[in-house]
């Protein structure tokens, strides 16, 4: 596969219609800090600073697909309870078609509450449905058989919470096969994957695979042995095994397989990586990409996912940005991602420039940002922008400049922009403080109007 073909395989996909079927959950995050041990018991006391609720389980796949630009239809069940109400509200906020969500009085909605201090998960509390109460299977199957024919792909996110019976899974597989629609399965932990017979592919993770085959996956030979065993037991076109920090295995046969290495060296949190892989595989297959292209983008997206604490989603542009710039710091991001992740509790401090011939003076300037006690965003002009204004390209390309800036402790985020000035960025980011060098004090700034309009405070740092 050429780099151009890989890029085009994602770039050309517009808005495929995808049906996401599975166990809908609510992920509740409590973020805080731990400074003492409880006097009541030898346990840490976490002071909660921020709380957040997001779609989890199959809902996480829904959010991933929606962020990529897919038209998403969801099929699942919630209880008639507060958690279920919140799940349905979040689906509506993500502009997802909820017509396949059944509200059942006998069903308890699934909640996972995570408590996180810094980058450390302290505790997770789960509320799960009663395993003896199945969702209304006949109603589910009728809905699926009506809607699958009009979709470009189906993703099944099975967490084993009572939604998907063997009969329902069989109906999904049969309908997909009849209408030649790819069916991607993210399976529950089970000793037999025969319930996913006739899916296009399933994507177990390392632990799920080990549970199914009965031995540990210590190396690539073990992974290949496990893949061959599962492929023999279950009639599938492909098998994809997610191997966390070791990447993933795409398996067709003992003679036709590929190991794709993880594309990151920074691992902060593996939560959500599996959902990301199944989301990207489905999106790519729905867009007519081949399986090798789908697996490549799935692994790249998973590598991005594990660089973040908590579950995050990515747009096509963000994935293409990573593809273009390669392995990079998690500080470097698109404007789109920056806007969705800016902290609420700190003032945003903004500065911008070429940062081409980076000198000791530049470093002193940036280190002074710490004195403002905010969240420091540095925007740098792209190579295209500099070449247009100076008539020649910069000495260091934009990736090199961004990577250098990312090593500076005082810099929290870096974005690259194409405009001749940062006015539009300031209007979008709305920083509390904009910082310039002292030499600009008596000059008319091109961003002056944007600074005044947003009410940002303008600070000048000493000459450098």
Short mmCIF file of N, CA and C in Angstrom, two decimals, residues 87-260:
data_model
loop_
_atom_site.label_atom_id
_atom_site.label_comp_id
_atom_site.label_asym_id
_atom_site.label_seq_id
_atom_site.Cartn_x
_atom_site.Cartn_y
_atom_site.Cartn_z
N UNK A 87 -28.47 8.54 29.11
CA UNK A 87 -27.95 7.90 27.90
C UNK A 87 -28.71 8.39 26.67
N UNK A 88 -30.02 8.42 26.76
CA UNK A 88 -30.83 8.84 25.61
C UNK A 88 -30.61 10.32 25.29
N UNK A 89 -30.41 11.13 26.33
CA UNK A 89 -30.14 12.56 26.11
C UNK A 89 -28.80 12.75 25.40
N UNK A 90 -27.79 11.99 25.80
CA UNK A 90 -26.47 12.09 25.17
C UNK A 90 -26.52 11.62 23.72
N UNK A 91 -27.32 10.61 23.44
CA UNK A 91 -27.49 10.16 22.05
C UNK A 91 -28.08 11.29 21.21
N UNK A 92 -29.08 11.97 21.77
CA UNK A 92 -29.71 13.08 21.05
C UNK A 92 -28.71 14.21 20.81
N UNK A 93 -27.86 14.49 21.81
CA UNK A 93 -26.86 15.55 21.66
C UNK A 93 -25.85 15.23 20.56
N UNK A 94 -25.62 13.94 20.32
CA UNK A 94 -24.70 13.52 19.26
C UNK A 94 -25.41 13.33 17.92
N UNK A 95 -26.67 13.75 17.85
CA UNK A 95 -27.46 13.70 16.61
C UNK A 95 -27.51 12.29 16.03
N UNK A 96 -27.73 11.33 16.91
CA UNK A 96 -27.81 9.92 16.52
C UNK A 96 -29.28 9.51 16.46
N UNK A 97 -29.63 8.72 15.46
CA UNK A 97 -31.00 8.22 15.32
C UNK A 97 -31.28 7.22 16.44
N UNK A 98 -32.17 7.55 17.41
CA UNK A 98 -32.40 6.68 18.56
C UNK A 98 -33.59 5.74 18.40
N UNK A 99 -34.11 5.62 17.18
CA UNK A 99 -35.35 4.85 17.00
C UNK A 99 -35.20 3.38 17.36
N UNK A 100 -33.96 2.89 17.42
CA UNK A 100 -33.75 1.49 17.78
C UNK A 100 -33.47 1.28 19.25
N UNK A 101 -33.60 2.33 20.07
CA UNK A 101 -33.36 2.19 21.51
C UNK A 101 -34.67 1.87 22.22
N UNK A 102 -34.72 0.71 22.82
CA UNK A 102 -35.92 0.26 23.53
C UNK A 102 -35.80 0.63 25.01
N UNK A 103 -36.84 1.21 25.56
CA UNK A 103 -36.88 1.55 26.99
C UNK A 103 -37.69 0.48 27.70
N UNK A 104 -37.04 -0.26 28.61
CA UNK A 104 -37.69 -1.37 29.29
C UNK A 104 -37.75 -1.11 30.79
N UNK A 105 -38.93 -1.27 31.37
CA UNK A 105 -39.11 -1.03 32.81
C UNK A 105 -38.36 -2.06 33.65
N UNK A 106 -38.19 -3.27 33.13
CA UNK A 106 -37.56 -4.33 33.90
C UNK A 106 -36.03 -4.33 33.79
N UNK A 107 -35.51 -3.47 32.95
CA UNK A 107 -34.07 -3.48 32.65
C UNK A 107 -33.38 -2.36 33.43
N UNK A 108 -32.25 -2.67 34.05
CA UNK A 108 -31.48 -1.66 34.78
C UNK A 108 -30.36 -1.14 33.88
N UNK A 109 -30.34 0.15 33.64
CA UNK A 109 -29.33 0.74 32.76
C UNK A 109 -27.93 0.56 33.35
N UNK A 110 -26.96 0.40 32.47
CA UNK A 110 -25.58 0.12 32.88
C UNK A 110 -24.81 1.42 33.13
N UNK A 111 -24.17 1.51 34.31
CA UNK A 111 -23.39 2.68 34.69
C UNK A 111 -22.00 2.25 35.15
N UNK A 112 -20.99 2.95 34.66
CA UNK A 112 -19.62 2.73 35.12
C UNK A 112 -19.07 4.07 35.62
N UNK A 113 -18.74 4.12 36.90
CA UNK A 113 -18.28 5.36 37.53
C UNK A 113 -16.80 5.22 37.85
N UNK A 114 -15.98 6.02 37.17
CA UNK A 114 -14.53 5.97 37.36
C UNK A 114 -14.06 7.18 38.16
N UNK A 115 -13.18 6.94 39.13
CA UNK A 115 -12.60 8.01 39.93
C UNK A 115 -11.12 8.09 39.59
N UNK A 116 -10.69 9.27 39.13
CA UNK A 116 -9.34 9.43 38.59
C UNK A 116 -8.65 10.63 39.24
N UNK A 117 -7.46 10.38 39.76
CA UNK A 117 -6.63 11.46 40.31
C UNK A 117 -5.41 11.60 39.42
N UNK A 118 -5.28 12.76 38.79
CA UNK A 118 -4.18 12.93 37.83
C UNK A 118 -4.35 11.98 36.67
N UNK A 119 -3.40 11.07 36.51
CA UNK A 119 -3.50 10.05 35.47
C UNK A 119 -3.69 8.66 36.07
N UNK A 120 -4.08 8.61 37.35
CA UNK A 120 -4.23 7.34 38.05
C UNK A 120 -5.70 7.02 38.30
N UNK A 121 -6.15 5.86 37.83
CA UNK A 121 -7.50 5.38 38.12
C UNK A 121 -7.50 4.80 39.54
N UNK A 122 -8.27 5.39 40.43
CA UNK A 122 -8.32 4.92 41.81
C UNK A 122 -9.36 3.83 42.01
N UNK A 123 -10.50 3.97 41.34
CA UNK A 123 -11.62 3.07 41.61
C UNK A 123 -12.62 3.13 40.46
N UNK A 124 -13.27 1.99 40.18
CA UNK A 124 -14.40 1.99 39.26
C UNK A 124 -15.57 1.27 39.93
N UNK A 125 -16.72 1.92 39.93
CA UNK A 125 -17.93 1.32 40.48
C UNK A 125 -18.90 1.02 39.34
N UNK A 126 -19.44 -0.20 39.31
CA UNK A 126 -20.34 -0.62 38.24
C UNK A 126 -21.74 -0.89 38.75
N UNK A 127 -22.72 -0.45 37.97
CA UNK A 127 -24.11 -0.88 38.16
C UNK A 127 -24.51 -1.57 36.87
N UNK A 128 -24.83 -2.86 36.95
CA UNK A 128 -25.12 -3.66 35.76
C UNK A 128 -26.55 -4.17 35.77
N UNK A 129 -27.08 -4.49 34.59
CA UNK A 129 -28.41 -5.08 34.52
C UNK A 129 -28.44 -6.45 35.18
N UNK A 130 -29.61 -6.88 35.60
CA UNK A 130 -29.79 -8.23 36.14
C UNK A 130 -29.53 -9.24 35.02
N UNK A 131 -28.56 -10.16 35.19
CA UNK A 131 -28.23 -11.10 34.11
C UNK A 131 -29.37 -12.04 33.74
N UNK A 132 -30.36 -12.16 34.61
CA UNK A 132 -31.49 -13.06 34.33
C UNK A 132 -32.59 -12.38 33.51
N UNK A 133 -32.45 -11.06 33.30
CA UNK A 133 -33.48 -10.33 32.55
C UNK A 133 -32.94 -9.99 31.17
N UNK A 134 -33.47 -10.63 30.16
CA UNK A 134 -33.05 -10.37 28.78
C UNK A 134 -33.85 -9.22 28.18
N UNK A 135 -33.21 -8.49 27.30
CA UNK A 135 -33.92 -7.46 26.54
C UNK A 135 -34.93 -8.14 25.62
N UNK A 136 -35.97 -7.41 25.20
CA UNK A 136 -37.01 -8.00 24.33
C UNK A 136 -36.44 -8.40 22.96
N UNK A 137 -36.06 -9.67 22.82
CA UNK A 137 -35.34 -10.14 21.64
C UNK A 137 -36.16 -10.05 20.35
N UNK A 138 -37.41 -10.40 20.40
CA UNK A 138 -38.23 -10.39 19.19
C UNK A 138 -38.33 -8.97 18.62
N UNK A 139 -38.53 -8.00 19.51
CA UNK A 139 -38.61 -6.60 19.09
C UNK A 139 -37.28 -6.14 18.48
N UNK A 140 -36.17 -6.56 19.08
CA UNK A 140 -34.85 -6.21 18.56
C UNK A 140 -34.63 -6.80 17.17
N UNK A 141 -34.95 -8.08 17.01
CA UNK A 141 -34.72 -8.76 15.73
C UNK A 141 -35.56 -8.14 14.62
N UNK A 142 -36.80 -7.82 14.94
CA UNK A 142 -37.67 -7.18 13.93
C UNK A 142 -37.07 -5.85 13.47
N UNK A 143 -36.59 -5.07 14.42
CA UNK A 143 -35.99 -3.77 14.07
C UNK A 143 -34.74 -3.97 13.21
N UNK A 144 -33.89 -4.90 13.62
CA UNK A 144 -32.63 -5.14 12.90
C UNK A 144 -32.88 -5.61 11.47
N UNK A 145 -33.82 -6.51 11.30
CA UNK A 145 -34.10 -7.03 9.96
C UNK A 145 -34.69 -5.96 9.04
N UNK A 146 -35.35 -4.99 9.64
CA UNK A 146 -35.90 -3.87 8.84
C UNK A 146 -34.81 -2.86 8.46
N UNK A 147 -33.86 -2.62 9.35
CA UNK A 147 -32.91 -1.52 9.14
C UNK A 147 -31.57 -1.93 8.52
N UNK A 148 -31.11 -3.13 8.77
CA UNK A 148 -29.80 -3.53 8.24
C UNK A 148 -29.69 -3.39 6.73
N UNK A 149 -30.71 -3.76 5.94
CA UNK A 149 -30.58 -3.66 4.48
C UNK A 149 -30.27 -2.25 3.96
N UNK A 150 -30.62 -1.22 4.72
CA UNK A 150 -30.39 0.16 4.26
C UNK A 150 -29.08 0.74 4.76
N UNK A 151 -28.25 -0.08 5.43
CA UNK A 151 -27.00 0.40 6.01
C UNK A 151 -25.80 -0.02 5.16
N UNK A 152 -24.69 0.71 5.34
CA UNK A 152 -23.44 0.37 4.66
C UNK A 152 -22.60 -0.59 5.47
N UNK A 153 -22.84 -0.66 6.77
CA UNK A 153 -22.11 -1.59 7.64
C UNK A 153 -22.83 -1.65 8.99
N UNK A 154 -22.54 -2.72 9.73
CA UNK A 154 -23.09 -2.90 11.07
C UNK A 154 -21.94 -3.23 12.02
N UNK A 155 -21.94 -2.60 13.19
CA UNK A 155 -20.97 -2.94 14.22
C UNK A 155 -21.72 -3.43 15.44
N UNK A 156 -21.30 -4.58 15.96
CA UNK A 156 -21.94 -5.19 17.13
C UNK A 156 -20.97 -5.09 18.30
N UNK A 157 -21.36 -4.34 19.31
CA UNK A 157 -20.53 -4.13 20.50
C UNK A 157 -21.15 -4.90 21.66
N UNK A 158 -20.64 -6.11 21.87
CA UNK A 158 -21.26 -7.06 22.80
C UNK A 158 -20.47 -7.13 24.10
N UNK A 159 -21.03 -6.54 25.15
CA UNK A 159 -20.39 -6.57 26.46
C UNK A 159 -20.99 -7.65 27.37
N UNK A 160 -21.89 -8.45 26.82
CA UNK A 160 -22.47 -9.54 27.60
C UNK A 160 -23.40 -9.09 28.70
N UNK A 161 -24.13 -7.99 28.49
CA UNK A 161 -25.02 -7.45 29.52
C UNK A 161 -26.48 -7.88 29.33
N UNK A 162 -26.72 -8.86 28.45
CA UNK A 162 -28.07 -9.38 28.30
C UNK A 162 -28.83 -8.89 27.09
N UNK A 163 -28.21 -8.01 26.29
CA UNK A 163 -28.92 -7.50 25.12
C UNK A 163 -28.92 -8.49 23.97
N UNK A 164 -27.78 -9.10 23.70
CA UNK A 164 -27.61 -9.87 22.47
C UNK A 164 -27.62 -11.37 22.75
N UNK A 165 -28.74 -12.00 22.44
CA UNK A 165 -28.84 -13.45 22.55
C UNK A 165 -28.24 -14.11 21.32
N UNK A 166 -28.05 -15.42 21.37
CA UNK A 166 -27.53 -16.15 20.21
C UNK A 166 -28.45 -15.97 19.01
N UNK A 167 -29.76 -15.95 19.25
CA UNK A 167 -30.73 -15.79 18.16
C UNK A 167 -30.59 -14.42 17.50
N UNK A 168 -30.38 -13.39 18.31
CA UNK A 168 -30.22 -12.04 17.76
C UNK A 168 -28.94 -11.93 16.94
N UNK A 169 -27.85 -12.49 17.45
CA UNK A 169 -26.58 -12.46 16.72
C UNK A 169 -26.69 -13.24 15.41
N UNK A 170 -27.39 -14.34 15.44
CA UNK A 170 -27.58 -15.15 14.23
C UNK A 170 -28.40 -14.38 13.20
N UNK A 171 -29.41 -13.65 13.66
CA UNK A 171 -30.24 -12.85 12.75
C UNK A 171 -29.43 -11.73 12.11
N UNK A 172 -28.56 -11.10 12.89
CA UNK A 172 -27.71 -10.03 12.35
C UNK A 172 -26.79 -10.59 11.27
N UNK A 173 -26.14 -11.73 11.57
CA UNK A 173 -25.22 -12.34 10.60
C UNK A 173 -25.94 -12.73 9.32
N UNK A 174 -27.12 -13.33 9.45
CA UNK A 174 -27.87 -13.78 8.28
C UNK A 174 -28.30 -12.61 7.41
N UNK A 175 -28.74 -11.53 8.05
CA UNK A 175 -29.19 -10.36 7.30
C UNK A 175 -28.01 -9.69 6.59
N UNK A 176 -26.88 -9.61 7.27
CA UNK A 176 -25.70 -9.02 6.64
C UNK A 176 -25.23 -9.84 5.45
N UNK A 177 -25.24 -11.15 5.61
CA UNK A 177 -24.80 -12.03 4.52
C UNK A 177 -25.75 -11.94 3.33
N UNK A 178 -27.04 -11.90 3.60
CA UNK A 178 -28.04 -11.83 2.53
C UNK A 178 -27.88 -10.56 1.70
N UNK A 179 -27.62 -9.45 2.36
CA UNK A 179 -27.56 -8.15 1.67
C UNK A 179 -26.12 -7.68 1.41
N UNK A 180 -25.15 -8.56 1.67
CA UNK A 180 -23.73 -8.28 1.42
C UNK A 180 -23.27 -7.00 2.15
N UNK A 181 -23.63 -6.94 3.41
CA UNK A 181 -23.26 -5.79 4.26
C UNK A 181 -22.26 -6.27 5.31
N UNK A 182 -21.10 -5.61 5.42
CA UNK A 182 -20.11 -6.06 6.41
C UNK A 182 -20.61 -5.95 7.84
N UNK A 183 -20.38 -7.02 8.61
CA UNK A 183 -20.76 -7.06 10.02
C UNK A 183 -19.49 -7.21 10.85
N UNK A 184 -19.21 -6.22 11.68
CA UNK A 184 -18.02 -6.22 12.54
C UNK A 184 -18.45 -6.48 13.97
N UNK A 185 -17.83 -7.46 14.61
CA UNK A 185 -18.20 -7.80 15.97
C UNK A 185 -17.09 -7.56 16.97
N UNK A 186 -17.41 -6.86 18.05
CA UNK A 186 -16.50 -6.72 19.19
C UNK A 186 -17.07 -7.63 20.27
N UNK A 187 -16.51 -8.84 20.42
CA UNK A 187 -17.19 -9.89 21.18
C UNK A 187 -17.04 -9.78 22.69
N UNK A 188 -17.99 -10.41 23.39
CA UNK A 188 -17.90 -10.55 24.83
C UNK A 188 -16.83 -11.59 25.17
N UNK A 189 -16.44 -11.64 26.44
CA UNK A 189 -15.49 -12.67 26.86
C UNK A 189 -16.25 -13.99 27.01
N UNK A 190 -15.90 -14.96 26.20
CA UNK A 190 -16.60 -16.24 26.18
C UNK A 190 -15.65 -17.33 25.74
N UNK A 191 -15.99 -18.57 26.04
CA UNK A 191 -15.13 -19.69 25.65
C UNK A 191 -15.41 -20.17 24.23
N UNK A 192 -16.48 -19.67 23.63
CA UNK A 192 -16.80 -20.08 22.26
C UNK A 192 -17.31 -18.88 21.47
N UNK A 193 -16.67 -18.64 20.33
CA UNK A 193 -17.09 -17.54 19.46
C UNK A 193 -18.00 -18.02 18.34
N UNK A 194 -18.52 -19.23 18.46
CA UNK A 194 -19.41 -19.76 17.43
C UNK A 194 -20.69 -18.93 17.30
N UNK A 195 -21.03 -18.16 18.34
CA UNK A 195 -22.23 -17.31 18.28
C UNK A 195 -22.06 -16.18 17.26
N UNK A 196 -20.81 -15.94 16.83
CA UNK A 196 -20.55 -14.88 15.84
C UNK A 196 -20.31 -15.46 14.44
N UNK A 197 -20.78 -16.68 14.24
CA UNK A 197 -20.64 -17.35 12.94
C UNK A 197 -21.20 -16.46 11.82
N UNK A 198 -20.45 -16.38 10.72
CA UNK A 198 -20.85 -15.64 9.51
C UNK A 198 -20.75 -14.12 9.64
N UNK A 199 -20.15 -13.62 10.72
CA UNK A 199 -19.79 -12.20 10.75
C UNK A 199 -18.65 -11.98 9.74
N UNK A 200 -18.50 -10.76 9.26
CA UNK A 200 -17.36 -10.46 8.39
C UNK A 200 -16.07 -10.61 9.17
N UNK A 201 -16.05 -10.05 10.36
CA UNK A 201 -14.89 -10.21 11.24
C UNK A 201 -15.31 -9.99 12.68
N UNK A 202 -14.51 -10.52 13.59
CA UNK A 202 -14.65 -10.17 15.00
C UNK A 202 -13.30 -9.66 15.49
N UNK A 203 -13.34 -8.84 16.55
CA UNK A 203 -12.14 -8.19 17.05
C UNK A 203 -12.01 -8.39 18.56
N UNK A 204 -11.61 -9.57 18.99
CA UNK A 204 -11.36 -9.75 20.42
C UNK A 204 -10.05 -9.07 20.82
N UNK A 205 -9.95 -8.71 22.10
CA UNK A 205 -8.67 -8.20 22.59
C UNK A 205 -7.83 -9.36 23.12
N UNK A 206 -6.70 -9.04 23.70
CA UNK A 206 -5.79 -10.09 24.17
C UNK A 206 -6.46 -11.00 25.21
N UNK A 207 -7.07 -10.39 26.24
CA UNK A 207 -7.67 -11.19 27.31
C UNK A 207 -8.85 -12.01 26.81
N UNK A 208 -9.67 -11.43 25.94
CA UNK A 208 -10.81 -12.17 25.39
C UNK A 208 -10.34 -13.35 24.55
N UNK A 209 -9.27 -13.14 23.80
CA UNK A 209 -8.72 -14.23 22.99
C UNK A 209 -8.16 -15.33 23.88
N UNK A 210 -7.44 -14.95 24.93
CA UNK A 210 -6.88 -15.94 25.84
C UNK A 210 -7.99 -16.76 26.50
N UNK A 211 -9.10 -16.10 26.87
CA UNK A 211 -10.22 -16.82 27.48
C UNK A 211 -10.84 -17.82 26.50
N UNK A 212 -10.85 -17.47 25.22
CA UNK A 212 -11.48 -18.33 24.21
C UNK A 212 -10.60 -19.53 23.84
N UNK A 213 -9.28 -19.32 23.79
CA UNK A 213 -8.39 -20.41 23.33
C UNK A 213 -7.76 -21.19 24.47
N UNK A 214 -7.75 -20.61 25.67
CA UNK A 214 -7.25 -21.35 26.82
C UNK A 214 -5.76 -21.27 27.07
N UNK A 215 -5.06 -20.34 26.41
CA UNK A 215 -3.63 -20.16 26.69
C UNK A 215 -3.26 -18.69 26.52
N UNK A 216 -2.14 -18.31 27.13
CA UNK A 216 -1.70 -16.91 27.12
C UNK A 216 -1.05 -16.54 25.80
N UNK A 217 -1.23 -15.29 25.40
CA UNK A 217 -0.60 -14.77 24.19
C UNK A 217 0.67 -14.03 24.60
N UNK A 218 1.77 -14.77 24.68
CA UNK A 218 3.02 -14.19 25.16
C UNK A 218 3.84 -13.55 24.04
N UNK A 219 3.62 -14.01 22.81
CA UNK A 219 4.39 -13.49 21.68
C UNK A 219 3.58 -13.63 20.40
N UNK A 220 4.18 -13.27 19.28
CA UNK A 220 3.47 -13.32 18.00
C UNK A 220 3.10 -14.75 17.61
N UNK A 221 3.93 -15.71 17.94
CA UNK A 221 3.60 -17.10 17.61
C UNK A 221 2.34 -17.56 18.33
N UNK A 222 2.21 -17.16 19.60
CA UNK A 222 0.99 -17.49 20.35
C UNK A 222 -0.23 -16.83 19.72
N UNK A 223 -0.07 -15.57 19.30
CA UNK A 223 -1.18 -14.85 18.68
C UNK A 223 -1.61 -15.53 17.38
N UNK A 224 -0.66 -15.97 16.59
CA UNK A 224 -0.98 -16.66 15.33
C UNK A 224 -1.66 -18.00 15.60
N UNK A 225 -1.16 -18.72 16.58
CA UNK A 225 -1.78 -20.00 16.94
C UNK A 225 -3.22 -19.80 17.40
N UNK A 226 -3.45 -18.77 18.20
CA UNK A 226 -4.81 -18.47 18.68
C UNK A 226 -5.71 -18.06 17.53
N UNK A 227 -5.19 -17.22 16.63
CA UNK A 227 -6.00 -16.76 15.49
C UNK A 227 -6.41 -17.93 14.60
N UNK A 228 -5.48 -18.83 14.35
CA UNK A 228 -5.80 -19.99 13.50
C UNK A 228 -6.86 -20.87 14.16
N UNK A 229 -6.75 -21.05 15.48
CA UNK A 229 -7.73 -21.86 16.21
C UNK A 229 -9.12 -21.23 16.14
N UNK A 230 -9.21 -19.92 16.38
CA UNK A 230 -10.51 -19.25 16.35
C UNK A 230 -11.10 -19.22 14.94
N UNK A 231 -10.25 -18.98 13.95
CA UNK A 231 -10.72 -18.92 12.56
C UNK A 231 -11.25 -20.27 12.10
N UNK A 232 -10.66 -21.35 12.62
CA UNK A 232 -11.12 -22.70 12.29
C UNK A 232 -12.47 -22.97 12.94
N UNK A 233 -12.65 -22.48 14.17
CA UNK A 233 -13.89 -22.73 14.92
C UNK A 233 -15.06 -21.90 14.40
N UNK A 234 -14.78 -20.69 13.93
CA UNK A 234 -15.84 -19.76 13.54
C UNK A 234 -15.68 -19.39 12.07
N UNK A 235 -16.77 -19.41 11.34
CA UNK A 235 -16.73 -19.06 9.92
C UNK A 235 -16.73 -17.54 9.77
N UNK A 236 -15.55 -16.99 9.50
CA UNK A 236 -15.37 -15.54 9.36
C UNK A 236 -14.50 -15.27 8.14
N UNK A 237 -14.61 -14.07 7.60
CA UNK A 237 -13.68 -13.68 6.53
C UNK A 237 -12.33 -13.30 7.13
N UNK A 238 -12.37 -12.55 8.25
CA UNK A 238 -11.14 -12.07 8.87
C UNK A 238 -11.27 -12.17 10.39
N UNK A 239 -10.12 -12.18 11.02
CA UNK A 239 -10.05 -12.08 12.47
C UNK A 239 -9.04 -10.99 12.80
N UNK A 240 -9.41 -10.08 13.68
CA UNK A 240 -8.49 -9.03 14.12
C UNK A 240 -8.34 -9.16 15.64
N UNK A 241 -7.12 -9.38 16.10
CA UNK A 241 -6.87 -9.47 17.54
C UNK A 241 -6.14 -8.21 17.98
N UNK A 242 -6.75 -7.49 18.91
CA UNK A 242 -6.14 -6.27 19.45
C UNK A 242 -5.17 -6.67 20.56
N UNK A 243 -3.90 -6.28 20.41
CA UNK A 243 -2.84 -6.70 21.33
C UNK A 243 -2.30 -5.53 22.15
N UNK A 244 -3.17 -4.61 22.52
CA UNK A 244 -2.85 -3.40 23.29
C UNK A 244 -1.54 -2.76 22.84
N UNK A 245 -0.53 -2.66 23.71
CA UNK A 245 0.69 -1.94 23.35
C UNK A 245 1.50 -2.63 22.25
N UNK A 246 1.15 -3.88 21.93
CA UNK A 246 1.86 -4.61 20.87
C UNK A 246 1.17 -4.49 19.51
N UNK A 247 0.16 -3.64 19.41
CA UNK A 247 -0.50 -3.41 18.12
C UNK A 247 -1.66 -4.35 17.90
N UNK A 248 -1.82 -4.80 16.66
CA UNK A 248 -2.91 -5.74 16.37
C UNK A 248 -2.48 -6.73 15.29
N UNK A 249 -3.22 -7.84 15.25
CA UNK A 249 -3.00 -8.88 14.25
C UNK A 249 -4.21 -8.95 13.34
N UNK A 250 -3.98 -8.82 12.04
CA UNK A 250 -5.01 -9.04 11.02
C UNK A 250 -4.75 -10.41 10.42
N UNK A 251 -5.72 -11.32 10.54
CA UNK A 251 -5.51 -12.72 10.17
C UNK A 251 -6.57 -13.19 9.18
N UNK A 252 -6.11 -13.69 8.03
CA UNK A 252 -6.99 -14.36 7.07
C UNK A 252 -6.76 -15.87 7.11
N UNK A 253 -5.49 -16.24 7.12
CA UNK A 253 -5.09 -17.65 7.11
C UNK A 253 -3.66 -17.73 7.61
N UNK A 254 -3.15 -18.94 7.87
CA UNK A 254 -1.75 -19.06 8.32
C UNK A 254 -0.75 -18.52 7.31
N UNK A 255 -1.18 -18.39 6.05
CA UNK A 255 -0.29 -17.86 5.01
C UNK A 255 -0.56 -16.38 4.71
N UNK A 256 -1.60 -15.84 5.28
CA UNK A 256 -2.01 -14.47 4.95
C UNK A 256 -2.39 -13.73 6.23
N UNK A 257 -1.44 -13.03 6.79
CA UNK A 257 -1.68 -12.28 8.03
C UNK A 257 -0.72 -11.09 8.09
N UNK A 258 -1.07 -10.12 8.94
CA UNK A 258 -0.22 -8.94 9.13
C UNK A 258 -0.23 -8.54 10.60
N UNK A 259 0.95 -8.27 11.15
CA UNK A 259 1.05 -7.64 12.46
C UNK A 259 1.26 -6.15 12.25
N UNK A 260 0.43 -5.34 12.85
CA UNK A 260 0.57 -3.89 12.76
C UNK A 260 1.03 -3.37 14.12
#
